[in-house]
Amino acid sequence: ESLIRASDVAARFGGDELALLLPDTDAPSARQLVVRIQQALATPVELAPGRPWSITLSIGLAALRPTRADHDYKALAERLLAEADVALYRAKAAGRNRLAVAGEPDEPAGA
């Protein structure tokens, strides 16, 4: 079962970074998706018999809703990626398996 829609785009963005673009999705819906993805990855994967491997996922979430006055889409996309990247590094600094949202304070550990 896929967790993302046909209109969403998932791509490798850098070494160990992935980007997920969710058109027409608000931040609360994106948060719900993050929870579903983290739950799907919570079960360790067995790479060899008796050798489970746990996967963690740190996520930087940024949202953007262009207005009719916005015409420089390249600049908007660069800003969106920069905000998501800053949030990602905040999530990584807070520990494994975390979500940080651009423009919001970090959630306490275990939240």
PDB file as gemmi writes it, atoms N, CA and C in Angstrom:
CRYST1    1.000    1.000    1.000  90.00  90.00  90.00 P 1                      
ATOM      1  N   GLU A   1       0.846  -1.185   0.000  1.00  0.00           N  
ATOM      2  CA  GLU A   1       0.000   0.000   0.000  1.00  0.00           C  
ATOM      3  C   GLU A   1       0.883   1.237   0.000  1.00  0.00           C  
ATOM      4  N   SER A   2       0.641   2.143  -0.891  1.00  0.00           N  
ATOM      5  CA  SER A   2       1.408   3.378  -0.979  1.00  0.00           C  
ATOM      6  C   SER A   2       0.901   4.390   0.049  1.00  0.00           C  
ATOM      7  N   LEU A   3       1.812   5.121   0.623  1.00  0.00           N  
ATOM      8  CA  LEU A   3       1.443   6.154   1.582  1.00  0.00           C  
ATOM      9  C   LEU A   3       1.279   7.514   0.914  1.00  0.00           C  
ATOM     10  N   ILE A   4       1.772   7.626  -0.321  1.00  0.00           N  
ATOM     11  CA  ILE A   4       1.646   8.904  -1.014  1.00  0.00           C  
ATOM     12  C   ILE A   4       0.713   8.758  -2.216  1.00  0.00           C  
ATOM     13  N   ARG A   5       0.215   9.905  -2.671  1.00  0.00           N  
ATOM     14  CA  ARG A   5      -0.724   9.925  -3.793  1.00  0.00           C  
ATOM     15  C   ARG A   5       0.019   9.964  -5.122  1.00  0.00           C  
ATOM     16  N   ALA A   6      -0.690   9.688  -6.181  1.00  0.00           N  
ATOM     17  CA  ALA A   6      -0.094   9.728  -7.521  1.00  0.00           C  
ATOM     18  C   ALA A   6       0.391  11.141  -7.860  1.00  0.00           C  
ATOM     19  N   SER A   7      -0.206  12.171  -7.270  1.00  0.00           N  
ATOM     20  CA  SER A   7       0.185  13.557  -7.545  1.00  0.00           C  
ATOM     21  C   SER A   7       1.411  13.989  -6.745  1.00  0.00           C  
ATOM     22  N   ASP A   8       1.811  13.205  -5.749  1.00  0.00           N  
ATOM     23  CA  ASP A   8       2.979  13.533  -4.939  1.00  0.00           C  
ATOM     24  C   ASP A   8       4.245  13.106  -5.674  1.00  0.00           C  
ATOM     25  N   VAL A   9       5.356  13.732  -5.310  1.00  0.00           N  
ATOM     26  CA  VAL A   9       6.631  13.410  -5.944  1.00  0.00           C  
ATOM     27  C   VAL A   9       7.645  13.098  -4.851  1.00  0.00           C  
ATOM     28  N   ALA A  10       8.268  11.938  -4.935  1.00  0.00           N  
ATOM     29  CA  ALA A  10       9.339  11.548  -4.021  1.00  0.00           C  
ATOM     30  C   ALA A  10      10.611  11.400  -4.839  1.00  0.00           C  
ATOM     31  N   ALA A  11      11.719  11.979  -4.342  1.00  0.00           N  
ATOM     32  CA  ALA A  11      12.970  11.911  -5.085  1.00  0.00           C  
ATOM     33  C   ALA A  11      14.153  11.971  -4.124  1.00  0.00           C  
ATOM     34  N   ARG A  12      15.234  11.329  -4.523  1.00  0.00           N  
ATOM     35  CA  ARG A  12      16.475  11.457  -3.761  1.00  0.00           C  
ATOM     36  C   ARG A  12      16.991  12.860  -3.992  1.00  0.00           C  
ATOM     37  N   PHE A  13      17.331  13.548  -2.909  1.00  0.00           N  
ATOM     38  CA  PHE A  13      17.725  14.947  -3.004  1.00  0.00           C  
ATOM     39  C   PHE A  13      19.213  15.140  -2.786  1.00  0.00           C  
ATOM     40  N   GLY A  14      19.809  14.248  -2.060  1.00  0.00           N  
ATOM     41  CA  GLY A  14      21.231  14.326  -1.764  1.00  0.00           C  
ATOM     42  C   GLY A  14      21.634  13.014  -1.143  1.00  0.00           C  
ATOM     43  N   GLY A  15      22.866  12.890  -0.710  1.00  0.00           N  
ATOM     44  CA  GLY A  15      23.384  11.657  -0.138  1.00  0.00           C  
ATOM     45  C   GLY A  15      22.347  10.788   0.535  1.00  0.00           C  
ATOM     46  N   ASP A  16      21.942  11.167   1.735  1.00  0.00           N  
ATOM     47  CA  ASP A  16      20.952  10.375   2.465  1.00  0.00           C  
ATOM     48  C   ASP A  16      19.658  11.161   2.650  1.00  0.00           C  
ATOM     49  N   GLU A  17      19.450  12.154   1.803  1.00  0.00           N  
ATOM     50  CA  GLU A  17      18.263  12.998   1.910  1.00  0.00           C  
ATOM     51  C   GLU A  17      17.289  12.713   0.772  1.00  0.00           C  
ATOM     52  N   LEU A  18      16.024  12.717   1.124  1.00  0.00           N  
ATOM     53  CA  LEU A  18      14.945  12.559   0.157  1.00  0.00           C  
ATOM     54  C   LEU A  18      14.052  13.777   0.236  1.00  0.00           C  
ATOM     55  N   ALA A  19      13.428  14.112  -0.855  1.00  0.00           N  
ATOM     56  CA  ALA A  19      12.455  15.207  -0.877  1.00  0.00           C  
ATOM     57  C   ALA A  19      11.106  14.615  -1.262  1.00  0.00           C  
ATOM     58  N   LEU A  20      10.083  15.070  -0.603  1.00  0.00           N  
ATOM     59  CA  LEU A  20       8.725  14.641  -0.904  1.00  0.00           C  
ATOM     60  C   LEU A  20       7.893  15.893  -1.111  1.00  0.00           C  
ATOM     61  N   LEU A  21       7.408  16.093  -2.317  1.00  0.00           N  
ATOM     62  CA  LEU A  21       6.572  17.246  -2.641  1.00  0.00           C  
ATOM     63  C   LEU A  21       5.120  16.808  -2.602  1.00  0.00           C  
ATOM     64  N   LEU A  22       4.319  17.530  -1.830  1.00  0.00           N  
ATOM     65  CA  LEU A  22       2.911  17.171  -1.623  1.00  0.00           C  
ATOM     66  C   LEU A  22       2.034  18.334  -2.078  1.00  0.00           C  
ATOM     67  N   PRO A  23       1.698  18.408  -3.361  1.00  0.00           N  
ATOM     68  CA  PRO A  23       0.876  19.520  -3.839  1.00  0.00           C  
ATOM     69  C   PRO A  23      -0.498  19.530  -3.167  1.00  0.00           C  
ATOM     70  N   ASP A  24      -1.013  20.725  -2.958  1.00  0.00           N  
ATOM     71  CA  ASP A  24      -2.348  20.900  -2.369  1.00  0.00           C  
ATOM     72  C   ASP A  24      -2.494  20.174  -1.038  1.00  0.00           C  
ATOM     73  N   THR A  25      -1.455  20.258  -0.204  1.00  0.00           N  
ATOM     74  CA  THR A  25      -1.468  19.620   1.108  1.00  0.00           C  
ATOM     75  C   THR A  25      -1.102  20.652   2.152  1.00  0.00           C  
ATOM     76  N   ASP A  26      -1.925  20.766   3.194  1.00  0.00           N  
ATOM     77  CA  ASP A  26      -1.603  21.703   4.266  1.00  0.00           C  
ATOM     78  C   ASP A  26      -0.664  21.044   5.276  1.00  0.00           C  
ATOM     79  N   ALA A  27      -0.092  21.859   6.171  1.00  0.00           N  
ATOM     80  CA  ALA A  27       0.881  21.349   7.136  1.00  0.00           C  
ATOM     81  C   ALA A  27       0.295  20.263   8.049  1.00  0.00           C  
ATOM     82  N   PRO A  28      -0.945  20.404   8.571  1.00  0.00           N  
ATOM     83  CA  PRO A  28      -1.483  19.324   9.410  1.00  0.00           C  
ATOM     84  C   PRO A  28      -1.600  17.987   8.661  1.00  0.00           C  
ATOM     85  N   SER A  29      -1.986  18.025   7.406  1.00  0.00           N  
ATOM     86  CA  SER A  29      -2.074  16.785   6.620  1.00  0.00           C  
ATOM     87  C   SER A  29      -0.694  16.202   6.371  1.00  0.00           C  
ATOM     88  N   ALA A  30       0.297  17.070   6.146  1.00  0.00           N  
ATOM     89  CA  ALA A  30       1.666  16.599   5.949  1.00  0.00           C  
ATOM     90  C   ALA A  30       2.184  15.948   7.235  1.00  0.00           C  
ATOM     91  N   ARG A  31       1.842  16.529   8.387  1.00  0.00           N  
ATOM     92  CA  ARG A  31       2.233  15.935   9.673  1.00  0.00           C  
ATOM     93  C   ARG A  31       1.638  14.533   9.816  1.00  0.00           C  
ATOM     94  N   GLN A  32       0.375  14.380   9.432  1.00  0.00           N  
ATOM     95  CA  GLN A  32      -0.273  13.070   9.520  1.00  0.00           C  
ATOM     96  C   GLN A  32       0.451  12.058   8.639  1.00  0.00           C  
ATOM     97  N   LEU A  33       0.876  12.487   7.463  1.00  0.00           N  
ATOM     98  CA  LEU A  33       1.631  11.605   6.575  1.00  0.00           C  
ATOM     99  C   LEU A  33       2.957  11.211   7.211  1.00  0.00           C  
ATOM    100  N   VAL A  34       3.637  12.165   7.840  1.00  0.00           N  
ATOM    101  CA  VAL A  34       4.905  11.874   8.516  1.00  0.00           C  
ATOM    102  C   VAL A  34       4.701  10.780   9.560  1.00  0.00           C  
ATOM    103  N   VAL A  35       3.653  10.884  10.347  1.00  0.00           N  
ATOM    104  CA  VAL A  35       3.371   9.870  11.374  1.00  0.00           C  
ATOM    105  C   VAL A  35       3.154   8.503  10.725  1.00  0.00           C  
ATOM    106  N   ARG A  36       2.384   8.466   9.633  1.00  0.00           N  
ATOM    107  CA  ARG A  36       2.134   7.184   8.948  1.00  0.00           C  
ATOM    108  C   ARG A  36       3.429   6.588   8.383  1.00  0.00           C  
ATOM    109  N   ILE A  37       4.286   7.433   7.840  1.00  0.00           N  
ATOM    110  CA  ILE A  37       5.558   6.947   7.293  1.00  0.00           C  
ATOM    111  C   ILE A  37       6.436   6.418   8.422  1.00  0.00           C  
ATOM    112  N   GLN A  38       6.526   7.161   9.524  1.00  0.00           N  
ATOM    113  CA  GLN A  38       7.348   6.702  10.643  1.00  0.00           C  
ATOM    114  C   GLN A  38       6.805   5.397  11.220  1.00  0.00           C  
ATOM    115  N   GLN A  39       5.494   5.252  11.279  1.00  0.00           N  
ATOM    116  CA  GLN A  39       4.906   3.991  11.757  1.00  0.00           C  
ATOM    117  C   GLN A  39       5.241   2.841  10.809  1.00  0.00           C  
ATOM    118  N   ALA A  40       5.199   3.106   9.512  1.00  0.00           N  
ATOM    119  CA  ALA A  40       5.504   2.068   8.527  1.00  0.00           C  
ATOM    120  C   ALA A  40       6.963   1.620   8.639  1.00  0.00           C  
ATOM    121  N   LEU A  41       7.842   2.524   9.050  1.00  0.00           N  
ATOM    122  CA  LEU A  41       9.267   2.194   9.165  1.00  0.00           C  
ATOM    123  C   LEU A  41       9.654   1.694  10.555  1.00  0.00           C  
ATOM    124  N   ALA A  42       8.708   1.655  11.485  1.00  0.00           N  
ATOM    125  CA  ALA A  42       9.013   1.306  12.880  1.00  0.00           C  
ATOM    126  C   ALA A  42       9.415  -0.157  13.062  1.00  0.00           C  
ATOM    127  N   THR A  43       8.927  -1.039  12.219  1.00  0.00           N  
ATOM    128  CA  THR A  43       9.266  -2.455  12.338  1.00  0.00           C  
ATOM    129  C   THR A  43      10.651  -2.694  11.745  1.00  0.00           C  
ATOM    130  N   PRO A  44      11.570  -3.252  12.546  1.00  0.00           N  
ATOM    131  CA  PRO A  44      12.918  -3.514  12.009  1.00  0.00           C  
ATOM    132  C   PRO A  44      12.869  -4.433  10.786  1.00  0.00           C  
ATOM    133  N   VAL A  45      13.804  -4.213   9.887  1.00  0.00           N  
ATOM    134  CA  VAL A  45      13.935  -5.008   8.671  1.00  0.00           C  
ATOM    135  C   VAL A  45      15.035  -6.031   8.914  1.00  0.00           C  
ATOM    136  N   GLU A  46      14.795  -7.272   8.518  1.00  0.00           N  
ATOM    137  CA  GLU A  46      15.798  -8.309   8.700  1.00  0.00           C  
ATOM    138  C   GLU A  46      16.603  -8.452   7.411  1.00  0.00           C  
ATOM    139  N   LEU A  47      17.846  -7.958   7.444  1.00  0.00           N  
ATOM    140  CA  LEU A  47      18.712  -8.018   6.265  1.00  0.00           C  
ATOM    141  C   LEU A  47      19.320  -9.393   6.087  1.00  0.00           C  
ATOM    142  N   ALA A  48      19.565 -10.070   7.188  1.00  0.00           N  
ATOM    143  CA  ALA A  48      20.074 -11.447   7.189  1.00  0.00           C  
ATOM    144  C   ALA A  48      19.394 -12.142   8.362  1.00  0.00           C  
ATOM    145  N   PRO A  49      19.273 -13.447   8.314  1.00  0.00           N  
ATOM    146  CA  PRO A  49      18.602 -14.160   9.410  1.00  0.00           C  
ATOM    147  C   PRO A  49      19.172 -13.766  10.778  1.00  0.00           C  
ATOM    148  N   GLY A  50      18.284 -13.322  11.657  1.00  0.00           N  
ATOM    149  CA  GLY A  50      18.679 -12.937  13.006  1.00  0.00           C  
ATOM    150  C   GLY A  50      19.405 -11.617  13.114  1.00  0.00           C  
ATOM    151  N   ARG A  51      19.385 -10.809  12.052  1.00  0.00           N  
ATOM    152  CA  ARG A  51      20.088  -9.516  12.061  1.00  0.00           C  
ATOM    153  C   ARG A  51      19.127  -8.400  11.708  1.00  0.00           C  
ATOM    154  N   PRO A  52      18.295  -7.991  12.680  1.00  0.00           N  
ATOM    155  CA  PRO A  52      17.340  -6.908  12.394  1.00  0.00           C  
ATOM    156  C   PRO A  52      18.060  -5.562  12.258  1.00  0.00           C  
ATOM    157  N   TRP A  53      17.490  -4.719  11.445  1.00  0.00           N  
ATOM    158  CA  TRP A  53      18.044  -3.395  11.192  1.00  0.00           C  
ATOM    159  C   TRP A  53      16.926  -2.396  11.365  1.00  0.00           C  
ATOM    160  N   SER A  54      17.105  -1.445  12.273  1.00  0.00           N  
ATOM    161  CA  SER A  54      16.090  -0.424  12.529  1.00  0.00           C  
ATOM    162  C   SER A  54      16.320   0.784  11.630  1.00  0.00           C  
ATOM    163  N   ILE A  55      15.239   1.356  11.177  1.00  0.00           N  
ATOM    164  CA  ILE A  55      15.294   2.540  10.324  1.00  0.00           C  
ATOM    165  C   ILE A  55      14.706   3.708  11.106  1.00  0.00           C  
ATOM    166  N   THR A  56      15.430   4.814  11.111  1.00  0.00           N  
ATOM    167  CA  THR A  56      14.893   6.036  11.706  1.00  0.00           C  
ATOM    168  C   THR A  56      14.766   7.078  10.609  1.00  0.00           C  
ATOM    169  N   LEU A  57      13.929   8.054  10.866  1.00  0.00           N  
ATOM    170  CA  LEU A  57      13.643   9.049   9.843  1.00  0.00           C  
ATOM    171  C   LEU A  57      13.518  10.414  10.495  1.00  0.00           C  
ATOM    172  N   SER A  58      14.455  11.290  10.189  1.00  0.00           N  
ATOM    173  CA  SER A  58      14.370  12.675  10.640  1.00  0.00           C  
ATOM    174  C   SER A  58      13.805  13.486   9.489  1.00  0.00           C  
ATOM    175  N   ILE A  59      12.836  14.339   9.802  1.00  0.00           N  
ATOM    176  CA  ILE A  59      12.117  15.046   8.745  1.00  0.00           C  
ATOM    177  C   ILE A  59      12.079  16.542   9.015  1.00  0.00           C  
ATOM    178  N   GLY A  60      12.376  17.307   7.987  1.00  0.00           N  
ATOM    179  CA  GLY A  60      12.210  18.752   8.012  1.00  0.00           C  
ATOM    180  C   GLY A  60      11.029  19.090   7.123  1.00  0.00           C  
ATOM    181  N   LEU A  61      10.016  19.687   7.698  1.00  0.00           N  
ATOM    182  CA  LEU A  61       8.779  19.984   6.972  1.00  0.00           C  
ATOM    183  C   LEU A  61       8.654  21.487   6.753  1.00  0.00           C  
ATOM    184  N   ALA A  62       8.381  21.860   5.519  1.00  0.00           N  
ATOM    185  CA  ALA A  62       8.142  23.266   5.179  1.00  0.00           C  
ATOM    186  C   ALA A  62       6.949  23.317   4.243  1.00  0.00           C  
ATOM    187  N   ALA A  63       6.140  24.356   4.395  1.00  0.00           N  
ATOM    188  CA  ALA A  63       4.957  24.506   3.552  1.00  0.00           C  
ATOM    189  C   ALA A  63       5.000  25.857   2.852  1.00  0.00           C  
ATOM    190  N   LEU A  64       4.412  25.888   1.685  1.00  0.00           N  
ATOM    191  CA  LEU A  64       4.400  27.110   0.891  1.00  0.00           C  
ATOM    192  C   LEU A  64       3.102  27.174   0.109  1.00  0.00           C  
ATOM    193  N   ARG A  65       2.432  28.291   0.180  1.00  0.00           N  
ATOM    194  CA  ARG A  65       1.222  28.488  -0.604  1.00  0.00           C  
ATOM    195  C   ARG A  65       1.398  29.797  -1.390  1.00  0.00           C  
ATOM    196  N   PRO A  66       1.805  29.673  -2.657  1.00  0.00           N  
ATOM    197  CA  PRO A  66       2.016  30.884  -3.472  1.00  0.00           C  
ATOM    198  C   PRO A  66       0.723  31.683  -3.636  1.00  0.00           C  
ATOM    199  N   THR A  67       0.886  32.963  -3.762  1.00  0.00           N  
ATOM    200  CA  THR A  67      -0.250  33.841  -4.020  1.00  0.00           C  
ATOM    201  C   THR A  67      -0.250  34.233  -5.494  1.00  0.00           C  
ATOM    202  N   ARG A  68      -1.288  34.902  -5.921  1.00  0.00           N  
ATOM    203  CA  ARG A  68      -1.355  35.357  -7.322  1.00  0.00           C  
ATOM    204  C   ARG A  68      -0.249  36.349  -7.644  1.00  0.00           C  
ATOM    205  N   ALA A  69       0.256  37.027  -6.615  1.00  0.00           N  
ATOM    206  CA  ALA A  69       1.311  38.024  -6.828  1.00  0.00           C  
ATOM    207  C   ALA A  69       2.691  37.371  -6.988  1.00  0.00           C  
ATOM    208  N   ASP A  70       2.818  36.108  -6.613  1.00  0.00           N  
ATOM    209  CA  ASP A  70       4.101  35.420  -6.722  1.00  0.00           C  
ATOM    210  C   ASP A  70       4.328  34.963  -8.159  1.00  0.00           C  
ATOM    211  N   HIS A  71       5.431  35.443  -8.740  1.00  0.00           N  
ATOM    212  CA  HIS A  71       5.734  35.080 -10.130  1.00  0.00           C  
ATOM    213  C   HIS A  71       7.091  34.402 -10.271  1.00  0.00           C  
ATOM    214  N   ASP A  72       7.947  34.567  -9.262  1.00  0.00           N  
ATOM    215  CA  ASP A  72       9.285  33.982  -9.332  1.00  0.00           C  
ATOM    216  C   ASP A  72       9.251  32.617  -8.653  1.00  0.00           C  
ATOM    217  N   TYR A  73       8.797  31.609  -9.403  1.00  0.00           N  
ATOM    218  CA  TYR A  73       8.625  30.276  -8.839  1.00  0.00           C  
ATOM    219  C   TYR A  73       9.957  29.628  -8.470  1.00  0.00           C  
ATOM    220  N   LYS A  74      11.013  29.982  -9.184  1.00  0.00           N  
ATOM    221  CA  LYS A  74      12.328  29.448  -8.840  1.00  0.00           C  
ATOM    222  C   LYS A  74      12.727  29.927  -7.456  1.00  0.00           C  
ATOM    223  N   ALA A  75      12.550  31.191  -7.169  1.00  0.00           N  
ATOM    224  CA  ALA A  75      12.886  31.733  -5.850  1.00  0.00           C  
ATOM    225  C   ALA A  75      12.011  31.111  -4.765  1.00  0.00           C  
ATOM    226  N   LEU A  76      10.738  30.902  -5.064  1.00  0.00           N  
ATOM    227  CA  LEU A  76       9.845  30.254  -4.099  1.00  0.00           C  
ATOM    228  C   LEU A  76      10.308  28.833  -3.796  1.00  0.00           C  
ATOM    229  N   ALA A  77      10.665  28.092  -4.836  1.00  0.00           N  
ATOM    230  CA  ALA A  77      11.128  26.717  -4.649  1.00  0.00           C  
ATOM    231  C   ALA A  77      12.425  26.687  -3.850  1.00  0.00           C  
ATOM    232  N   GLU A  78      13.333  27.612  -4.135  1.00  0.00           N  
ATOM    233  CA  GLU A  78      14.594  27.674  -3.391  1.00  0.00           C  
ATOM    234  C   GLU A  78      14.335  27.995  -1.925  1.00  0.00           C  
ATOM    235  N   ARG A  79      13.397  28.909  -1.661  1.00  0.00           N  
ATOM    236  CA  ARG A  79      13.057  29.252  -0.273  1.00  0.00           C  
ATOM    237  C   ARG A  79      12.447  28.043   0.442  1.00  0.00           C  
ATOM    238  N   LEU A  80      11.552  27.340  -0.236  1.00  0.00           N  
ATOM    239  CA  LEU A  80      10.912  26.162   0.348  1.00  0.00           C  
ATOM    240  C   LEU A  80      11.955  25.108   0.715  1.00  0.00           C  
ATOM    241  N   LEU A  81      12.870  24.817  -0.198  1.00  0.00           N  
ATOM    242  CA  LEU A  81      13.917  23.832   0.070  1.00  0.00           C  
ATOM    243  C   LEU A  81      14.842  24.281   1.195  1.00  0.00           C  
ATOM    244  N   ALA A  82      15.177  25.560   1.221  1.00  0.00           N  
ATOM    245  CA  ALA A  82      16.050  26.079   2.277  1.00  0.00           C  
ATOM    246  C   ALA A  82      15.371  25.949   3.641  1.00  0.00           C  
ATOM    247  N   GLU A  83      14.086  26.277   3.725  1.00  0.00           N  
ATOM    248  CA  GLU A  83      13.354  26.166   4.989  1.00  0.00           C  
ATOM    249  C   GLU A  83      13.238  24.714   5.428  1.00  0.00           C  
ATOM    250  N   ALA A  84      12.976  23.818   4.488  1.00  0.00           N  
ATOM    251  CA  ALA A  84      12.889  22.391   4.822  1.00  0.00           C  
ATOM    252  C   ALA A  84      14.252  21.877   5.279  1.00  0.00           C  
ATOM    253  N   ASP A  85      15.322  22.327   4.650  1.00  0.00           N  
ATOM    254  CA  ASP A  85      16.666  21.881   5.013  1.00  0.00           C  
ATOM    255  C   ASP A  85      17.036  22.343   6.421  1.00  0.00           C  
ATOM    256  N   VAL A  86      16.723  23.590   6.755  1.00  0.00           N  
ATOM    257  CA  VAL A  86      16.994  24.096   8.104  1.00  0.00           C  
ATOM    258  C   VAL A  86      16.194  23.284   9.122  1.00  0.00           C  
ATOM    259  N   ALA A  87      14.935  23.016   8.823  1.00  0.00           N  
ATOM    260  CA  ALA A  87      14.101  22.214   9.722  1.00  0.00           C  
ATOM    261  C   ALA A  87      14.658  20.799   9.861  1.00  0.00           C  
ATOM    262  N   LEU A  88      15.136  20.215   8.766  1.00  0.00           N  
ATOM    263  CA  LEU A  88      15.720  18.876   8.815  1.00  0.00           C  
ATOM    264  C   LEU A  88      16.905  18.840   9.764  1.00  0.00           C  
ATOM    265  N   TYR A  89      17.796  19.815   9.665  1.00  0.00           N  
ATOM    266  CA  TYR A  89      18.963  19.810  10.542  1.00  0.00           C  
ATOM    267  C   TYR A  89      18.582  20.051  11.995  1.00  0.00           C  
ATOM    268  N   ARG A  90      17.513  20.798  12.242  1.00  0.00           N  
ATOM    269  CA  ARG A  90      16.993  20.935  13.615  1.00  0.00           C  
ATOM    270  C   ARG A  90      16.494  19.583  14.122  1.00  0.00           C  
ATOM    271  N   ALA A  91      15.787  18.845  13.259  1.00  0.00           N  
ATOM    272  CA  ALA A  91      15.276  17.520  13.643  1.00  0.00           C  
ATOM    273  C   ALA A  91      16.432  16.579  13.950  1.00  0.00           C  
ATOM    274  N   LYS A  92      17.460  16.584  13.112  1.00  0.00           N  
ATOM    275  CA  LYS A  92      18.618  15.716  13.335  1.00  0.00           C  
ATOM    276  C   LYS A  92      19.328  16.075  14.642  1.00  0.00           C  
ATOM    277  N   ALA A  93      19.443  17.371  14.922  1.00  0.00           N  
ATOM    278  CA  ALA A  93      20.123  17.814  16.143  1.00  0.00           C  
ATOM    279  C   ALA A  93      19.346  17.411  17.392  1.00  0.00           C  
ATOM    280  N   ALA A  94      18.027  17.271  17.271  1.00  0.00           N  
ATOM    281  CA  ALA A  94      17.180  16.915  18.414  1.00  0.00           C  
ATOM    282  C   ALA A  94      17.211  15.419  18.716  1.00  0.00           C  
ATOM    283  N   GLY A  95      17.751  14.621  17.831  1.00  0.00           N  
ATOM    284  CA  GLY A  95      17.819  13.176  18.033  1.00  0.00           C  
ATOM    285  C   GLY A  95      17.233  12.447  16.839  1.00  0.00           C  
ATOM    286  N   ARG A  96      17.217  11.145  16.904  1.00  0.00           N  
ATOM    287  CA  ARG A  96      16.719  10.341  15.789  1.00  0.00           C  
ATOM    288  C   ARG A  96      15.197  10.304  15.751  1.00  0.00           C  
ATOM    289  N   ASN A  97      14.706  10.071  14.538  1.00  0.00           N  
ATOM    290  CA  ASN A  97      13.272   9.852  14.337  1.00  0.00           C  
ATOM    291  C   ASN A  97      12.436  11.048  14.783  1.00  0.00           C  
ATOM    292  N   ARG A  98      12.818  12.219  14.345  1.00  0.00           N  
ATOM    293  CA  ARG A  98      12.150  13.452  14.756  1.00  0.00           C  
ATOM    294  C   ARG A  98      11.571  14.201  13.561  1.00  0.00           C  
ATOM    295  N   LEU A  99      10.637  15.061  13.855  1.00  0.00           N  
ATOM    296  CA  LEU A  99      10.050  15.980  12.884  1.00  0.00           C  
ATOM    297  C   LEU A  99      10.266  17.390  13.385  1.00  0.00           C  
ATOM    298  N   ALA A 100      10.767  18.253  12.529  1.00  0.00           N  
ATOM    299  CA  ALA A 100      10.861  19.679  12.825  1.00  0.00           C  
ATOM    300  C   ALA A 100      10.135  20.404  11.702  1.00  0.00           C  
ATOM    301  N   VAL A 101       9.331  21.391  12.080  1.00  0.00           N  
ATOM    302  CA  VAL A 101       8.542  22.145  11.112  1.00  0.00           C  
ATOM    303  C   VAL A 101       9.096  23.559  11.017  1.00  0.00           C  
ATOM    304  N   ALA A 102       9.346  24.005   9.796  1.00  0.00           N  
ATOM    305  CA  ALA A 102       9.868  25.352   9.577  1.00  0.00           C  
ATOM    306  C   ALA A 102       8.922  26.371  10.203  1.00  0.00           C  
ATOM    307  N   GLY A 103       9.488  27.299  10.969  1.00  0.00           N  
ATOM    308  CA  GLY A 103       8.693  28.360  11.563  1.00  0.00           C  
ATOM    309  C   GLY A 103       7.976  27.983  12.842  1.00  0.00           C  
ATOM    310  N   GLU A 104       8.167  26.758  13.322  1.00  0.00           N  
ATOM    311  CA  GLU A 104       7.531  26.313  14.577  1.00  0.00           C  
ATOM    312  C   GLU A 104       8.610  25.890  15.554  1.00  0.00           C  
ATOM    313  N   PRO A 105       8.346  26.049  16.862  1.00  0.00           N  
ATOM    314  CA  PRO A 105       9.324  25.578  17.841  1.00  0.00           C  
ATOM    315  C   PRO A 105       9.440  24.058  17.797  1.00  0.00           C  
ATOM    316  N   ASP A 106      10.587  23.549  18.205  1.00  0.00           N  
ATOM    317  CA  ASP A 106      10.781  22.097  18.227  1.00  0.00           C  
ATOM    318  C   ASP A 106       9.898  21.459  19.278  1.00  0.00           C  
ATOM    319  N   GLU A 107       9.461  20.236  18.977  1.00  0.00           N  
ATOM    320  CA  GLU A 107       8.670  19.469  19.938  1.00  0.00           C  
ATOM    321  C   GLU A 107       9.608  18.826  20.942  1.00  0.00           C  
ATOM    322  N   PRO A 108       9.178  18.714  22.214  1.00  0.00           N  
ATOM    323  CA  PRO A 108      10.042  18.045  23.194  1.00  0.00           C  
ATOM    324  C   PRO A 108      10.226  16.585  22.848  1.00  0.00           C  
ATOM    325  N   ALA A 109      11.315  16.012  23.308  1.00  0.00           N  
ATOM    326  CA  ALA A 109      11.590  14.591  23.063  1.00  0.00           C  
ATOM    327  C   ALA A 109      10.441  13.757  23.578  1.00  0.00           C  
ATOM    328  N   GLY A 110      10.090  12.726  22.803  1.00  0.00           N  
ATOM    329  CA  GLY A 110       9.008  11.821  23.184  1.00  0.00           C  
ATOM    330  C   GLY A 110       7.615  12.341  22.886  1.00  0.00           C  
ATOM    331  N   ALA A 111       7.522  13.508  22.256  1.00  0.00           N  
ATOM    332  CA  ALA A 111       6.197  14.074  21.943  1.00  0.00           C  
ATOM    333  C   ALA A 111       5.574  13.396  20.750  1.00  0.00           C  
TER     334      ALA A 111                                                      
END                                                                             
